Coordinates of C-alpha atoms in Angstrom, one line a residue:
M106 CA -0.1 91.9 -5.4
K107 CA 2.1 90.0 -2.7
I108 CA 4.6 92.6 -1.4
L109 CA 7.5 91.6 0.7
V110 CA 8.1 94.8 2.9
T111 CA 11.9 94.8 4.5
G112 CA 12.2 97.0 7.7
G113 CA 8.1 96.8 7.6
A114 CA 8.0 97.5 11.3
G115 CA 9.9 100.7 11.4
Y116 CA 8.6 104.4 11.1
I117 CA 8.0 104.5 7.3
G118 CA 7.5 100.8 6.8
S119 CA 4.7 100.5 9.4
H120 CA 2.9 103.4 7.6
T121 CA 3.3 102.0 4.4
V122 CA 2.1 98.5 5.4
V123 CA -1.1 99.9 6.4
E124 CA -1.6 101.6 3.2
L125 CA -0.9 98.6 1.2
L126 CA -3.3 96.6 3.2
N127 CA -5.9 99.3 2.7
A128 CA -5.2 99.4 -1.0
G129 CA -5.7 95.5 -0.9
H130 CA -2.3 94.1 -1.3
E131 CA -1.1 91.1 0.6
V132 CA 1.8 92.0 2.5
V133 CA 4.9 89.9 4.2
V134 CA 7.0 92.0 6.8
L135 CA 10.4 91.2 7.4
D136 CA 12.2 93.2 10.4
N137 CA 14.7 92.6 13.1
F138 CA 13.5 95.0 15.5
S139 CA 16.9 96.8 15.5
N140 CA 14.9 100.2 15.7
S141 CA 11.3 99.3 15.9
N142 CA 9.0 97.5 18.3
E143 CA 7.1 94.4 18.2
S144 CA 4.0 96.0 19.4
V145 CA 3.7 97.8 16.1
L146 CA 2.6 94.8 14.4
N147 CA -0.8 94.4 16.5
S148 CA -1.3 98.3 16.1
M149 CA -1.0 97.6 12.0
E150 CA -3.5 94.9 12.2
Q151 CA -5.7 96.9 14.8
I152 CA -5.8 99.9 11.9
T153 CA -6.5 98.0 9.1
Q154 CA -8.7 95.1 10.5
K155 CA -6.7 92.8 8.2
S156 CA -3.8 90.4 8.9
F157 CA -0.3 90.0 7.3
S158 CA 2.5 87.5 7.4
F159 CA 5.5 88.3 9.8
I160 CA 8.9 87.1 9.8
R161 CA 11.6 88.0 12.4
G162 CA 14.8 88.4 10.9
D163 CA 17.5 90.0 9.0
V164 CA 18.1 90.9 5.4
Q165 CA 21.6 89.7 5.3
D166 CA 20.4 86.4 6.3
K167 CA 20.1 84.8 2.5
D168 CA 18.9 81.5 3.7
L169 CA 15.8 82.8 5.4
L170 CA 15.2 85.2 2.5
K171 CA 15.3 82.1 0.2
K172 CA 12.8 80.5 2.4
I173 CA 10.6 83.5 2.1
F174 CA 10.4 83.6 -1.6
E175 CA 10.0 79.8 -1.8
Q176 CA 6.9 80.1 0.6
E177 CA 5.2 83.3 -0.2
Q178 CA 5.1 83.6 -3.8
I179 CA 6.5 87.6 -3.5
E180 CA 5.7 89.6 -6.7
A181 CA 7.5 92.7 -5.5
V182 CA 9.6 94.2 -2.7
I183 CA 9.5 97.5 -0.9
H184 CA 13.3 97.9 0.8
F185 CA 13.0 99.7 3.8
A186 CA 15.6 98.0 5.9
G187 CA 18.7 99.9 6.9
F188 CA 20.3 102.1 9.4
K189 CA 19.3 105.5 9.1
A190 CA 21.1 108.0 11.5
V191 CA 23.0 110.7 10.0
G192 CA 25.3 111.5 12.9
E193 CA 25.9 107.9 13.8
S194 CA 27.0 107.2 10.4
V195 CA 29.6 109.8 10.6
L196 CA 30.9 108.4 13.8
N197 CA 30.7 104.7 12.5
P198 CA 30.8 104.5 8.7
L199 CA 31.8 100.7 8.6
K200 CA 28.6 99.7 10.5
Y201 CA 26.5 101.7 7.7
Y202 CA 28.4 100.5 4.7
E203 CA 28.3 96.8 5.9
N204 CA 24.6 97.0 7.0
N205 CA 23.1 99.0 4.1
L206 CA 25.3 97.4 1.1
F207 CA 25.4 94.0 1.8
S208 CA 21.9 93.6 3.2
T209 CA 20.6 95.0 -0.3
I210 CA 23.2 93.0 -2.2
C211 CA 21.8 89.7 -0.3
L212 CA 18.3 91.0 -1.3
L213 CA 18.8 91.5 -4.9
E214 CA 20.7 88.2 -5.4
V215 CA 17.6 86.2 -4.0
M216 CA 14.9 88.3 -5.9
N217 CA 17.0 87.5 -9.0
L218 CA 17.1 84.0 -8.4
F219 CA 13.2 83.7 -8.0
H220 CA 12.8 86.1 -11.0
V221 CA 11.1 88.7 -8.8
K222 CA 12.1 92.0 -10.5
K223 CA 9.8 94.4 -9.3
L224 CA 11.7 97.1 -6.3
V225 CA 10.6 99.9 -4.8
F226 CA 13.9 101.3 -2.9
S227 CA 13.8 103.6 0.0
S228 CA 16.2 106.2 -0.9
S229 CA 16.8 109.5 0.5
A230 CA 17.3 113.5 -0.4
T231 CA 20.7 112.9 1.3
V232 CA 21.6 112.0 -2.2
Y233 CA 21.8 115.5 -3.4
G234 CA 24.4 116.6 -1.0
N235 CA 24.7 120.4 -0.3
P236 CA 22.2 121.5 -3.4
S237 CA 23.6 124.2 -5.5
K238 CA 20.0 125.6 -6.5
L239 CA 16.5 124.8 -5.0
P240 CA 14.1 123.3 -5.5
I241 CA 15.9 119.9 -6.3
F242 CA 15.0 118.2 -9.3
E243 CA 15.7 114.5 -9.9
D244 CA 18.3 115.3 -12.5
S245 CA 20.1 117.6 -9.9
S246 CA 23.9 116.7 -9.3
L247 CA 24.5 113.8 -7.0
S248 CA 27.0 114.0 -4.0
T249 CA 26.7 113.1 -0.1
T250 CA 28.0 115.0 2.8
N251 CA 27.8 111.8 5.3
P252 CA 28.2 107.9 5.0
Y253 CA 24.5 107.1 5.5
G254 CA 23.6 109.3 2.2
T255 CA 26.6 107.7 0.2
T256 CA 25.3 104.1 1.2
K257 CA 21.8 105.3 -0.2
L258 CA 23.8 106.6 -3.4
M259 CA 25.9 103.7 -3.8
I260 CA 22.7 101.4 -3.6
E261 CA 21.0 103.6 -6.4
Q262 CA 24.1 103.1 -8.5
I263 CA 24.0 99.3 -7.9
L264 CA 20.3 99.4 -8.9
R265 CA 21.2 101.0 -12.1
D266 CA 23.8 98.8 -13.0
M267 CA 21.3 95.7 -12.5
V268 CA 19.0 97.4 -14.8
V269 CA 21.5 98.1 -17.5
A270 CA 22.6 94.4 -17.2
D271 CA 19.0 93.0 -17.0
A272 CA 16.4 95.7 -18.7
T273 CA 13.4 93.4 -17.3
W274 CA 13.9 94.9 -13.9
S275 CA 11.3 97.7 -12.7
I276 CA 13.0 99.7 -9.9
V277 CA 11.6 103.0 -8.4
L278 CA 14.0 104.9 -6.2
L279 CA 12.1 107.0 -3.8
R280 CA 14.0 110.0 -2.5
Y281 CA 12.3 111.1 0.6
F282 CA 12.7 114.8 2.1
N283 CA 11.6 115.0 5.8
P284 CA 9.0 112.5 7.0
I285 CA 7.4 113.5 10.3
G286 CA 3.9 113.0 11.8
A287 CA 1.9 109.9 12.7
H288 CA -1.3 107.9 11.8
E289 CA -4.3 109.9 12.7
S290 CA -5.2 106.9 15.1
G291 CA -2.1 107.4 17.2
L292 CA -1.6 103.7 17.1
I293 CA 1.6 103.9 15.2
G294 CA 4.1 106.7 14.9
E295 CA 7.9 107.6 15.2
N296 CA 9.2 106.3 18.7
P297 CA 12.9 105.6 17.9
N298 CA 15.0 103.8 20.7
G299 CA 17.0 106.2 22.8
I300 CA 17.8 110.0 22.2
P301 CA 16.3 110.8 18.8
N302 CA 18.4 111.7 15.8
N303 CA 15.3 113.5 14.1
L304 CA 13.6 116.7 14.9
M305 CA 10.0 116.1 15.4
P306 CA 10.6 113.1 17.9
Y307 CA 13.1 115.2 19.8
I308 CA 10.2 118.0 19.9
V309 CA 7.8 115.3 21.0
K310 CA 10.1 114.2 23.9
V311 CA 10.5 117.6 24.9
A312 CA 6.9 118.4 25.2
N313 CA 6.7 115.1 27.4
Q314 CA 9.3 116.5 29.6
E315 CA 11.3 113.6 28.9
L316 CA 14.2 115.7 27.5
P317 CA 14.7 119.3 29.2
Q318 CA 15.0 121.5 25.9
L319 CA 15.3 121.4 22.1
Q320 CA 18.8 121.5 20.8
V321 CA 18.5 123.8 17.7
F322 CA 21.7 122.8 15.5
G323 CA 22.8 126.3 14.4
N324 CA 21.0 129.7 13.6
D325 CA 23.8 131.2 11.3
Y326 CA 22.3 129.4 8.0
D327 CA 21.6 131.6 5.1
T328 CA 18.1 131.0 5.7
K329 CA 15.1 133.3 6.8
D330 CA 15.6 133.0 10.5
G331 CA 19.0 131.1 10.4
T332 CA 17.9 127.6 11.3
G333 CA 18.1 124.9 8.6
V334 CA 15.2 124.3 6.0
R335 CA 13.6 121.4 5.3
D336 CA 10.8 119.8 3.1
Y337 CA 8.9 118.2 5.8
I338 CA 6.3 115.4 4.4
H339 CA 3.4 113.8 6.5
V340 CA 4.4 110.1 6.9
V341 CA 0.7 109.0 5.6
D342 CA 1.6 111.0 2.6
L343 CA 4.9 109.6 2.2
A344 CA 3.3 105.8 2.6
L345 CA 0.6 106.5 0.1
G346 CA 3.6 107.6 -2.3
H347 CA 4.6 103.8 -2.0
V348 CA 1.4 102.4 -2.9
A349 CA 1.4 104.4 -6.0
A350 CA 5.2 103.4 -6.8
I351 CA 4.1 99.7 -6.4
D352 CA 1.2 100.5 -9.1
Y353 CA 3.7 102.1 -11.3
V354 CA 6.6 99.1 -11.4
K355 CA 3.6 96.8 -12.2
R356 CA 3.4 98.7 -15.5
Y357 CA 6.9 100.0 -16.4
Q358 CA 10.3 98.5 -16.7
G359 CA 13.6 100.5 -16.0
V360 CA 14.8 102.4 -13.3
E361 CA 13.1 105.8 -12.1
A362 CA 14.2 108.2 -9.4
I363 CA 11.3 110.1 -7.9
N364 CA 11.4 112.8 -5.2
L365 CA 8.7 112.5 -2.3
G366 CA 8.1 115.8 -0.6
T367 CA 5.7 118.8 -0.3
G368 CA 7.7 121.1 -2.5
H369 CA 7.6 123.8 0.6
G370 CA 10.6 124.6 2.9
Y371 CA 10.3 124.9 6.5
S372 CA 12.6 126.1 8.8
V373 CA 13.3 124.4 12.3
L374 CA 11.6 127.3 14.2
D375 CA 8.7 127.3 11.9
L376 CA 8.3 123.7 13.1
V377 CA 8.7 124.4 16.7
H378 CA 6.3 127.5 16.3
S379 CA 3.7 125.3 14.5
F380 CA 3.8 122.6 17.1
E381 CA 3.4 125.0 19.7
S382 CA 0.7 126.7 18.2
V383 CA -1.5 123.3 17.3
N384 CA -0.8 121.8 20.5
H385 CA -0.9 124.5 22.9
I386 CA 2.3 123.7 24.7
S387 CA 5.6 125.4 24.9
I388 CA 8.9 123.9 23.7
P389 CA 12.0 125.6 25.4
Y390 CA 14.9 125.5 23.1
Q391 CA 18.6 126.2 23.0
I392 CA 20.6 127.2 20.0
V393 CA 23.8 125.1 19.8
P394 CA 26.6 124.8 17.2
R395 CA 26.0 123.2 13.6
R396 CA 26.1 119.6 13.3
P397 CA 28.8 118.0 10.9
G398 CA 27.2 117.0 7.6
D399 CA 24.2 119.1 7.9
I400 CA 23.2 121.6 5.1
A401 CA 21.4 125.0 5.1
S402 CA 18.3 124.2 2.9
C403 CA 16.6 121.2 1.2
Y404 CA 13.4 121.3 -0.6
A405 CA 12.1 118.9 -3.6
D406 CA 10.6 119.7 -6.9
V407 CA 7.7 117.2 -6.7
T408 CA 6.5 117.4 -10.5
K409 CA 7.7 114.1 -11.4
A410 CA 5.9 112.2 -8.7
Q411 CA 2.6 114.1 -9.8
K412 CA 3.1 113.0 -13.3
L413 CA 4.5 109.6 -13.2
L414 CA 2.6 108.3 -10.0
N415 CA 0.0 110.7 -9.8
W416 CA 0.7 111.3 -6.2
K417 CA 0.8 114.5 -4.3
A418 CA 1.3 115.3 -0.7
Q419 CA -2.1 116.4 1.0
K420 CA -1.2 117.1 4.7
D421 CA 0.2 120.6 5.6
I422 CA 2.6 121.2 8.5
N423 CA 0.1 121.7 11.3
M424 CA -1.5 118.2 10.5
M425 CA 2.3 116.9 11.0
C426 CA 2.5 118.5 14.2
K427 CA -1.0 117.6 15.8
D428 CA -0.6 114.0 14.6
A429 CA 2.7 113.6 15.9
Y430 CA 1.7 114.9 19.3
H431 CA -1.5 112.8 19.3
Y432 CA 0.6 109.6 18.9
L433 CA 2.6 110.6 22.2
E434 CA -1.0 111.0 23.9
V435 CA -2.2 107.8 22.7
Q436 CA 1.1 105.7 23.6
K437 CA 0.9 107.4 27.0
K438 CA -2.7 106.2 27.7
Q439 CA -1.8 102.8 26.3
N440 CA 1.0 102.4 28.8
H441 CA -0.9 103.3 32.1

């Protein structure tokens, strides 16, 4: 299948492109490098020994999208492109609403125009808000605690409304829990610009002595050690979930929301201790006040992904920590 991947040079996008190519799909990547790096393109080709088309540009550029669909015979789309930092969305909500919603609407209008109606959307566990019970099922109640999450929930609603209007669409809403880790080659991984918003890249920067210590936001949550609990999933497992979702949209019509996680919750300190143990390195940390918009615990029920997609996460937390640090070491070698 020929698949357009928006935001395909980003963290999750690049790992997914690798797994799509490995699975024999043709891939067209669209990215504007707002939170990614051009060097990733070579790394993806190096890992797979396969080539793909790349277009530099913005999903809000409708003329560019039309040109891509005209020239490339796209059959399905995986839509990653969007801003994704919870904290930043709280401080700058308009930036998030404008970018995330408008770009998706542009994409959908062009897909409609070219009768391409197979879509895998990168959603998020943030659509569950502050869950009243755990684990979280796909039919758990939906609400949000920050504008980033609200953009994901709004887009889910837009996509559901589209399927009501036109039943020939086939859409999977993948609700990710907390992706971490890197490709085992160490050639691609999570390398955000500036101070990281997410836990694992922050730990890695502390390990590399780029940052003096890890800030742990709150140790007074109702969890086993007081720190926040999340369902961390290896990014390669997550990428394989997208390949499975593409197979699913080929066969079915309608809209399905599907959790991608491991089904296990780990605390911030679990992750820190696991990282220290597998990589033989000490991570100094400091407890600081909670962040606005954060919740105590969040982990998935993953039965639906197993049933509909025949997919299950394979890699454990030690593997996630090992691959994340290996990525840093490979990058350091390459930059010297």
